[in-house]
mmCIF file of C-alpha atoms in Angstrom:
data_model
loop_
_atom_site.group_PDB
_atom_site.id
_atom_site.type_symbol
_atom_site.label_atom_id
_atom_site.label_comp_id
_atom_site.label_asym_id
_atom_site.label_seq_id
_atom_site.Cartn_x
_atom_site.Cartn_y
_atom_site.Cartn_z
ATOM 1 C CA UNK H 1 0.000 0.000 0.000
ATOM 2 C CA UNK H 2 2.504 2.683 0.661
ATOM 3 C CA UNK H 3 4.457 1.652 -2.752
ATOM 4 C CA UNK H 4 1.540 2.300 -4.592
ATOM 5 C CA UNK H 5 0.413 5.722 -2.875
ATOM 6 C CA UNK H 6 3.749 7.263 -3.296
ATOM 7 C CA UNK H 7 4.089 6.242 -6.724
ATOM 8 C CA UNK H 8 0.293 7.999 -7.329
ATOM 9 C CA UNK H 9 1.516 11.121 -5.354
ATOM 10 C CA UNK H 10 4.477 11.328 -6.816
ATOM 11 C CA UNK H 11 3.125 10.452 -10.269
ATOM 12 C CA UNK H 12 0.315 13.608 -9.416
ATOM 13 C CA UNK H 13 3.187 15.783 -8.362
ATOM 14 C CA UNK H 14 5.308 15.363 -11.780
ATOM 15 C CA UNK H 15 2.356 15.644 -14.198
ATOM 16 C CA UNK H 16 1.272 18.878 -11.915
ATOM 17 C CA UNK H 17 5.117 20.182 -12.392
ATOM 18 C CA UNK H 18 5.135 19.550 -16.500
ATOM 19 C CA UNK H 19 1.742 21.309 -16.605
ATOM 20 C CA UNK H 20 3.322 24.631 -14.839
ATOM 21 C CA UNK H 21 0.671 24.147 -11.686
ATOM 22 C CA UNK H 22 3.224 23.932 -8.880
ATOM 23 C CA UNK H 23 4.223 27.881 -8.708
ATOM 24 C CA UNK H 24 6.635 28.002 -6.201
ATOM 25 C CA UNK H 25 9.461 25.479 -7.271
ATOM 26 C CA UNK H 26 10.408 27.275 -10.513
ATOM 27 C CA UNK H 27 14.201 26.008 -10.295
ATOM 28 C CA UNK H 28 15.730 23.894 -12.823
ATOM 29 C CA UNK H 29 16.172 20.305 -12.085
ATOM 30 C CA UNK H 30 14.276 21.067 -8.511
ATOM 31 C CA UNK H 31 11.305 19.282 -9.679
ATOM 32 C CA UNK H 32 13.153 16.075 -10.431
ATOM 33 C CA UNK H 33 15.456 15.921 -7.792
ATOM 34 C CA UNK H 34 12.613 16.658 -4.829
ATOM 35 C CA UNK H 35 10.330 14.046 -6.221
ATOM 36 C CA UNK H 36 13.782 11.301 -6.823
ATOM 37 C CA UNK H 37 13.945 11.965 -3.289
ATOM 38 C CA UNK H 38 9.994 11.271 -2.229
ATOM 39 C CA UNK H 39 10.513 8.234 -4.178
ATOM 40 C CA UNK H 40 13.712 6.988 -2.448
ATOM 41 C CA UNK H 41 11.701 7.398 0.835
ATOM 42 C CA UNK H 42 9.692 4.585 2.617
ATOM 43 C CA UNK H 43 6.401 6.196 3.012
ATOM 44 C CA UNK H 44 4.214 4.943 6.066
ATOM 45 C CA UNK H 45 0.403 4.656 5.145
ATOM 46 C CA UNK H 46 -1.432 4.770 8.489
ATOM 47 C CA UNK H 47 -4.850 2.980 8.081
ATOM 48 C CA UNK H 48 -7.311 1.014 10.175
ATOM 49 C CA UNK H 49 -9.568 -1.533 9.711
ATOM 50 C CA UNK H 50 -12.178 -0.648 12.148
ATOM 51 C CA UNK H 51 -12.789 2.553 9.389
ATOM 52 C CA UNK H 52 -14.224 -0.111 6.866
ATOM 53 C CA UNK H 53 -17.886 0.520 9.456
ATOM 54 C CA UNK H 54 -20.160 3.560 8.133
ATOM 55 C CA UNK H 55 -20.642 4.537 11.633
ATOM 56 C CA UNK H 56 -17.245 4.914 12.869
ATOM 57 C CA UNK H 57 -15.784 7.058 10.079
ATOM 58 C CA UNK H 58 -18.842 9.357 10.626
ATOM 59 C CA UNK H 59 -18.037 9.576 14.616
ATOM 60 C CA UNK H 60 -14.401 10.154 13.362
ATOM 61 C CA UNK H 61 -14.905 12.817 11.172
ATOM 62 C CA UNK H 62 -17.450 14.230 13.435
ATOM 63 C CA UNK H 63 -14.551 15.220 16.424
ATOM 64 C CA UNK H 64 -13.271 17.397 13.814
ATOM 65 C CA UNK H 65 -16.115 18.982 11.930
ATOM 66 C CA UNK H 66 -18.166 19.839 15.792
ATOM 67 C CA UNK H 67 -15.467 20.386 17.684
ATOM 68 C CA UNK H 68 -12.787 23.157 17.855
ATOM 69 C CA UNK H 69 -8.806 21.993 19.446
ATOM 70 C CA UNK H 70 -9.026 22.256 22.744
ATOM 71 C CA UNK H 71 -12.548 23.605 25.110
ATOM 72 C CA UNK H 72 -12.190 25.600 28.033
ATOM 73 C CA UNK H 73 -13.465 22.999 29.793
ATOM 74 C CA UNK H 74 -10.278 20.484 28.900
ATOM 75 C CA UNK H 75 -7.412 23.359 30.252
ATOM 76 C CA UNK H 76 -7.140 22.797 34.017
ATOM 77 C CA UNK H 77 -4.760 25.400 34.749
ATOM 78 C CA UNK H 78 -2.074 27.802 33.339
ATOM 79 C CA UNK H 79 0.895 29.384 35.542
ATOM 80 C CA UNK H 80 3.140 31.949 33.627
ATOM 81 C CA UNK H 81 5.342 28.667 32.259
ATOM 82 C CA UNK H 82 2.880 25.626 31.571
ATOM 83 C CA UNK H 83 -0.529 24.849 30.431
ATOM 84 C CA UNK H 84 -2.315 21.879 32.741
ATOM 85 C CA UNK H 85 -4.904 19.831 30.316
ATOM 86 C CA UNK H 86 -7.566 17.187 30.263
ATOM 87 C CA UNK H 87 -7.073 14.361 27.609
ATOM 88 C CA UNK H 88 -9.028 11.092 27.191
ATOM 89 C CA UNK H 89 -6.592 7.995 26.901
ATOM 90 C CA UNK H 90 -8.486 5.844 23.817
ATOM 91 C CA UNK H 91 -5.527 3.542 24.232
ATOM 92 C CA UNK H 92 -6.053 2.696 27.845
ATOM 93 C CA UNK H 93 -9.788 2.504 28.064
ATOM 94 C CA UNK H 94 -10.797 5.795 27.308
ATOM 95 C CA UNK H 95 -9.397 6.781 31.112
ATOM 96 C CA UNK H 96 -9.330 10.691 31.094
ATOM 97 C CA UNK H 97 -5.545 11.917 32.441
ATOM 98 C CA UNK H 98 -3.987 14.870 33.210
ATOM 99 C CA UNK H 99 -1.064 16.399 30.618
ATOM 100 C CA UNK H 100 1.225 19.115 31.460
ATOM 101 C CA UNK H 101 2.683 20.913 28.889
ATOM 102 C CA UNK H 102 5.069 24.183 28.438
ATOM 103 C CA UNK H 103 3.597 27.715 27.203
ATOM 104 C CA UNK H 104 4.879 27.033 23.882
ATOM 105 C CA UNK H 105 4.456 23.881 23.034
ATOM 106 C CA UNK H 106 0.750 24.219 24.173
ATOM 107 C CA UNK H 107 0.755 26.860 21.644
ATOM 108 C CA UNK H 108 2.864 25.446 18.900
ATOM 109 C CA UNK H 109 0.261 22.338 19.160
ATOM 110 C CA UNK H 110 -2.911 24.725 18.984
ATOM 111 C CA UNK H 111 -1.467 26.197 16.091
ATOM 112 C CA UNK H 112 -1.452 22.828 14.156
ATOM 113 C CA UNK H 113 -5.159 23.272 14.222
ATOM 114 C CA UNK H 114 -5.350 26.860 12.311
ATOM 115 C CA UNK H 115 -6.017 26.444 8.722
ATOM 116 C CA UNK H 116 -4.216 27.799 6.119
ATOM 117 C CA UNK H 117 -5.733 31.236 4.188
ATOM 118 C CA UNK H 118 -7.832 30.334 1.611
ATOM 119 C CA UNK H 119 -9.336 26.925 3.311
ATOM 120 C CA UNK H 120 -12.464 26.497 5.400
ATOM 121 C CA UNK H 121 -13.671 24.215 7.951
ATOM 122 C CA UNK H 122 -16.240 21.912 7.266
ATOM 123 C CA UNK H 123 -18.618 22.739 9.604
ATOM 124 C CA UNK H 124 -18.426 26.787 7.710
ATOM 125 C CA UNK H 125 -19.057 25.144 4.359
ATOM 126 C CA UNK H 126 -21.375 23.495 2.347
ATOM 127 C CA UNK H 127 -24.757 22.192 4.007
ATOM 128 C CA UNK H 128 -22.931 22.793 7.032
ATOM 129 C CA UNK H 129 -22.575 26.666 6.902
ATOM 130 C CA UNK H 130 -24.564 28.237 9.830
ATOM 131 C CA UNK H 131 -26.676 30.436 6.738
ATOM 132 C CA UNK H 132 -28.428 27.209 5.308
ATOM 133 C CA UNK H 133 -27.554 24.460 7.674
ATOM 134 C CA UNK H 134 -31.326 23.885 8.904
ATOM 135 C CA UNK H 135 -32.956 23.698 5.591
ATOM 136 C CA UNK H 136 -29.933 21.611 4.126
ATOM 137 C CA UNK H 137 -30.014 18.942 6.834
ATOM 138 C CA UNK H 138 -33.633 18.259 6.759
ATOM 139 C CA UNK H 139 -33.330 18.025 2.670
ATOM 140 C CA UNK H 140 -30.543 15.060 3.563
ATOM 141 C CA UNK H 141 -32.367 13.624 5.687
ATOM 142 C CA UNK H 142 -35.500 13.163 3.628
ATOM 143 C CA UNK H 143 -32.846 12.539 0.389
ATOM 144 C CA UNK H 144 -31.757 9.595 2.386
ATOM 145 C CA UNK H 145 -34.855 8.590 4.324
ATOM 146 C CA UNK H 146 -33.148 9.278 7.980
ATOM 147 C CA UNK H 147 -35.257 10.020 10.977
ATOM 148 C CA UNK H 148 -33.290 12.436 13.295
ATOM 149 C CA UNK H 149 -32.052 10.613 16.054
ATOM 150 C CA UNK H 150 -30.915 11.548 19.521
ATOM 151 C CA UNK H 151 -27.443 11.413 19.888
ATOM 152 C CA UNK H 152 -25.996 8.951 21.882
ATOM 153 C CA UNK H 153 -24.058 8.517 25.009
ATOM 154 C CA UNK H 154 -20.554 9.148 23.737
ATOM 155 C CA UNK H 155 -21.845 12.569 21.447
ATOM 156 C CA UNK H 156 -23.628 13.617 24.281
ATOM 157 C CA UNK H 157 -20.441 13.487 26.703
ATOM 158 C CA UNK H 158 -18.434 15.482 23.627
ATOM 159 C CA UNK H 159 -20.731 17.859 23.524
ATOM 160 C CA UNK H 160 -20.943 18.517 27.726
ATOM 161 C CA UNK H 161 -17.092 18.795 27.279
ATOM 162 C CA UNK H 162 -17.394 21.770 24.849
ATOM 163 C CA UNK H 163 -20.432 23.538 27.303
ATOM 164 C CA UNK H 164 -19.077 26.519 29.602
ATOM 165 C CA UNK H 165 -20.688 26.106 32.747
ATOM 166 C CA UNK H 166 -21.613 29.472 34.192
ATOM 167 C CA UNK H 167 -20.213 30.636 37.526
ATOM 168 C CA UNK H 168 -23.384 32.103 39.198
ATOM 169 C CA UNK H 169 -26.447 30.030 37.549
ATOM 170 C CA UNK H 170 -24.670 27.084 37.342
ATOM 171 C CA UNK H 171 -25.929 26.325 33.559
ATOM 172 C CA UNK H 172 -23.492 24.235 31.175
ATOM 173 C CA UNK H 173 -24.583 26.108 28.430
ATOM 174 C CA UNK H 174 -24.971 30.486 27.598
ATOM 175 C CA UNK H 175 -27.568 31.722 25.747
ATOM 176 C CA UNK H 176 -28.232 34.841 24.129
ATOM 177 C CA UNK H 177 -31.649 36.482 25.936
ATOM 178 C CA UNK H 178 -31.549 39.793 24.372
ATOM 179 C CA UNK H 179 -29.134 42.282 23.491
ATOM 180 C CA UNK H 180 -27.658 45.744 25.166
ATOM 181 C CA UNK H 181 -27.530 49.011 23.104
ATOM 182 C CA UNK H 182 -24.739 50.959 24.217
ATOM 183 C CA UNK H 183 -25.517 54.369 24.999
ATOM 184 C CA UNK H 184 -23.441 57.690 25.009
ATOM 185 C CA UNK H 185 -24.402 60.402 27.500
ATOM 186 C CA UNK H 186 -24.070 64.279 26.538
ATOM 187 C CA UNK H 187 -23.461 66.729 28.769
ATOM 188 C CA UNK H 188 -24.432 70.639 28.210
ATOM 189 C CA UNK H 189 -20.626 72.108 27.886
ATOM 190 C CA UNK H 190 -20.924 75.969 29.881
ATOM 191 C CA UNK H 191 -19.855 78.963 28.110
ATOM 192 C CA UNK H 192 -17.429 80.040 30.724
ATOM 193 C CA UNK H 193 -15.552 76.984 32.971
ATOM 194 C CA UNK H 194 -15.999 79.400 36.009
ATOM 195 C CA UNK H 195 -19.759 78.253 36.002
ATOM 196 C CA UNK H 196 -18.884 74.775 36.100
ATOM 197 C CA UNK H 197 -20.493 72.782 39.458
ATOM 198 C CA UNK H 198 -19.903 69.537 40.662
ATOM 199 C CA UNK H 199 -22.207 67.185 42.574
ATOM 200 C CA UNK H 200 -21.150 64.400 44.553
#
């Protein structure tokens, strides 16, 4: 399997290069050499067979289309040098344990997460986007005859993960209940300062 992905990449990447689509190596002989190189690599093809079920690529692909990198929730502390964070072991049961990282590698890791300019997350695009997300879903649904389901145990835990409990209602989740106007106050400005009073 890796074999014949990196000959298909690197195939891609050549017939990309002759066709003038890769803009940034514009160096004689670059092309050839980088891709000699990719091809004198072992490649390692990471794959599982539990993805051949319908159900667990969707609840795959669904931690990253719903979710964002890390929820308030998961960050257990910061000091001035280190980040203290919540992760759930799938390797030992699905135990949740404590990780301790440095100010910059917390950030250098949250920073893997930021797309690129010029791409868009899923959940922004498509029948996804917040504009037409309502009316799409309920036209895929009825497209593929699927009654809307509660979710299950496991979404339901993701999702109280990603809630912000409030500090005085005690609420997991904030809602908007109406929305404040600011207001500017004038004041009469006197002709002469001299007639200027204060009240406490």
């Amino acid at each position: 399997m890796s074999r014949h992905f990196r000959g298909h990449m690197v195939s891609a990447l050549r017939k990309a290069a002759h066709a003038g689509d890769l803009h940034r190596v514009n160096r004689p002989g670059d092309v050839d050499a980088q891709l000699n190189t990719l091809m004198a690599t072992d490649w390692v093809v990471y794959s599982k067979d539990c993805l051949e079920h319908t159900h667990t690529v969707v609840r795959y692909l669904a931690r990253y289309t719903r979710q964002i990198a890390i929820s308030n929730a998961r960050i257990l502390a910061v000091d001035e040098h280190q980040v203290t964070l919540r992760y759930k072991d799938y390797r030992d049961h699905d135990r949740h344990k404590s990780l301790i990282l440095n100010g910059e590698e917390f950030v250098r890791r949250f920073l893997l997460h930021v797309l690129p300019k010029g791409l868009m997350r899923v959940r922004h695009y498509g029948f996804l986007a917040n504009r037409c997300r309502r009316q799409r879903l309920m036209q895929v649904r009825r497209a593929l005859a699927v009654v809307e389901q509660a979710p299950d145990a496991d979404m339901a835990a993701s999702d109280a993960e990603l809630a912000y409990t409030c500090p005085h209602c005690k609420q997991p989740t904030l809602r908007m209940i109406g929305t404040l106007t600011p207001q500017r106050h004038t004041y009469d400005q006197p002709s002469n300062h001299k007639d200027q009073h204060y009240r406490a």
